[in-house]
GROMACS .gro file of C-alpha atoms in nm:
model
  130
    1UNK     CA    1   6.380  29.087  12.314
    2UNK     CA    2   6.326  28.717  12.195
    3UNK     CA    3   6.140  28.812  11.868
    4UNK     CA    4   6.451  29.047  11.793
    5UNK     CA    5   6.680  28.758  11.854
    6UNK     CA    6   6.469  28.499  11.653
    7UNK     CA    7   6.417  28.761  11.351
    8UNK     CA    8   6.819  28.819  11.421
    9UNK     CA    9   6.907  28.370  11.367
   10UNK     CA   10   6.676  28.416  11.060
   11UNK     CA   11   6.849  28.681  10.901
   12UNK     CA   12   7.185  28.525  10.940
   13UNK     CA   13   7.044  28.221  10.790
   14UNK     CA   14   6.898  28.389  10.507
   15UNK     CA   15   7.230  28.526  10.433
   16UNK     CA   16   7.425  28.235  10.499
   17UNK     CA   17   7.214  27.982  10.231
   18UNK     CA   18   7.307  28.216   9.899
   19UNK     CA   19   7.672  28.260  10.051
   20UNK     CA   20   7.708  27.868  10.038
   21UNK     CA   21   7.586  27.913   9.659
   22UNK     CA   22   7.799  28.228   9.601
   23UNK     CA   23   8.095  28.068   9.746
   24UNK     CA   24   8.088  27.750   9.536
   25UNK     CA   25   8.065  27.970   9.222
   26UNK     CA   26   8.359  28.211   9.315
   27UNK     CA   27   8.551  27.842   9.423
   28UNK     CA   28   8.446  27.729   9.028
   29UNK     CA   29   8.578  28.008   8.894
   30UNK     CA   30   8.912  27.991   9.067
   31UNK     CA   31   8.963  27.635   8.930
   32UNK     CA   32   8.861  27.694   8.609
   33UNK     CA   33   9.155  27.947   8.604
   34UNK     CA   34   9.404  27.697   8.747
   35UNK     CA   35   9.400  27.757   9.113
   36UNK     CA   36   9.474  27.439   9.311
   37UNK     CA   37   9.213  27.379   9.572
   38UNK     CA   38   9.360  27.507   9.858
   39UNK     CA   39   9.409  27.883   9.663
   40UNK     CA   40   9.036  27.831   9.483
   41UNK     CA   41   8.924  27.760   9.853
   42UNK     CA   42   9.076  28.113   9.971
   43UNK     CA   43   8.938  28.305   9.676
   44UNK     CA   44   8.602  28.361   9.767
   45UNK     CA   45   8.708  28.373  10.151
   46UNK     CA   46   8.929  28.696  10.008
   47UNK     CA   47   8.588  28.860   9.816
   48UNK     CA   48   8.352  28.789  10.085
   49UNK     CA   49   8.636  28.881  10.333
   50UNK     CA   50   8.646  29.261  10.249
   51UNK     CA   51   8.282  29.282  10.244
   52UNK     CA   52   8.223  29.172  10.597
   53UNK     CA   53   8.561  29.375  10.694
   54UNK     CA   54   8.421  29.663  10.528
   55UNK     CA   55   8.056  29.611  10.732
   56UNK     CA   56   8.213  29.554  11.047
   57UNK     CA   57   8.429  29.923  11.035
   58UNK     CA   58   8.093  30.072  10.934
   59UNK     CA   59   7.925  29.889  11.176
   60UNK     CA   60   8.215  30.013  11.479
   61UNK     CA   61   8.152  30.324  11.286
   62UNK     CA   62   7.767  30.328  11.394
   63UNK     CA   63   7.853  30.251  11.754
   64UNK     CA   64   8.065  30.554  11.776
   65UNK     CA   65   7.706  30.735  11.611
   66UNK     CA   66   7.962  30.864  11.291
   67UNK     CA   67   7.856  30.789  10.965
   68UNK     CA   68   8.098  30.540  10.766
   69UNK     CA   69   8.429  30.721  10.548
   70UNK     CA   70   8.460  30.670  10.178
   71UNK     CA   71   8.697  30.403  10.233
   72UNK     CA   72   8.453  30.114  10.374
   73UNK     CA   73   8.182  30.235  10.144
   74UNK     CA   74   8.402  30.176   9.876
   75UNK     CA   75   8.555  29.827   9.921
   76UNK     CA   76   8.199  29.724  10.059
   77UNK     CA   77   8.097  29.833   9.708
   78UNK     CA   78   8.386  29.679   9.518
   79UNK     CA   79   8.343  29.360   9.686
   80UNK     CA   80   7.967  29.302   9.604
   81UNK     CA   81   8.048  29.412   9.241
   82UNK     CA   82   8.337  29.117   9.222
   83UNK     CA   83   8.134  28.868   9.427
   84UNK     CA   84   7.807  28.928   9.146
   85UNK     CA   85   8.102  28.921   8.857
   86UNK     CA   86   8.237  28.636   8.982
   87UNK     CA   87   7.869  28.419   9.018
   88UNK     CA   88   7.801  28.575   8.687
   89UNK     CA   89   8.158  28.458   8.509
   90UNK     CA   90   8.077  28.083   8.580
   91UNK     CA   91   7.737  28.079   8.400
   92UNK     CA   92   7.675  27.954   8.047
   93UNK     CA   93   7.650  28.222   7.779
   94UNK     CA   94   7.235  28.288   7.812
   95UNK     CA   95   7.091  28.530   7.972
   96UNK     CA   96   6.855  28.312   8.157
   97UNK     CA   97   7.177  28.104   8.304
   98UNK     CA   98   7.367  28.430   8.380
   99UNK     CA   99   7.062  28.561   8.564
  100UNK     CA  100   7.034  28.278   8.793
  101UNK     CA  101   7.432  28.254   8.875
  102UNK     CA  102   7.396  28.638   8.969
  103UNK     CA  103   7.105  28.576   9.167
  104UNK     CA  104   7.289  28.409   9.518
  105UNK     CA  105   7.556  28.666   9.477
  106UNK     CA  106   7.266  28.969   9.444
  107UNK     CA  107   7.092  28.802   9.746
  108UNK     CA  108   7.378  28.781   9.999
  109UNK     CA  109   7.454  29.129   9.910
  110UNK     CA  110   7.093  29.222   9.986
  111UNK     CA  111   7.103  29.021  10.291
  112UNK     CA  112   7.404  29.088  10.450
  113UNK     CA  113   7.308  29.468  10.430
  114UNK     CA  114   6.996  29.372  10.641
  115UNK     CA  115   7.141  29.213  10.848
  116UNK     CA  116   7.415  29.471  10.907
  117UNK     CA  117   7.122  29.689  10.944
  118UNK     CA  118   6.978  29.515  11.214
  119UNK     CA  119   7.293  29.544  11.425
  120UNK     CA  120   7.337  29.897  11.354
  121UNK     CA  121   6.997  29.942  11.496
  122UNK     CA  122   7.101  29.787  11.816
  123UNK     CA  123   7.426  30.002  11.792
  124UNK     CA  124   7.194  30.321  11.776
  125UNK     CA  125   7.007  30.158  12.051
  126UNK     CA  126   7.297  30.106  12.294
  127UNK     CA  127   7.429  30.445  12.202
  128UNK     CA  128   7.078  30.596  12.304
  129UNK     CA  129   7.105  30.410  12.643
  130UNK     CA  130   7.378  30.590  12.754
   0.00000   0.00000   0.00000
């Protein structure tokens, strides 16, 4: 049990680190396009919020023993692509700059999905216990 808890907290930390960088890239993009600070601060939350809401819907479906439908999967993929695109959009126009700027968005999507897998596996375990 303790190992599982430690694993989950380590994965959460792995999600938060690229999330902070990705957030700053999206904030910068919104600022570059004329948004005032308060709206620029909300812009990354709207993108990542769609990812979180979709993932939570898929998790709730897993708790009920159902597969997620096309809407949460579509919004999850669209949110991930939007996050990745926003990160790349603030890069200098060189290949390496784009790769470096894309990485936090890619790492965030991957780490977040790994975290959701832990939660879904826990949901499956709880369901089978009942």
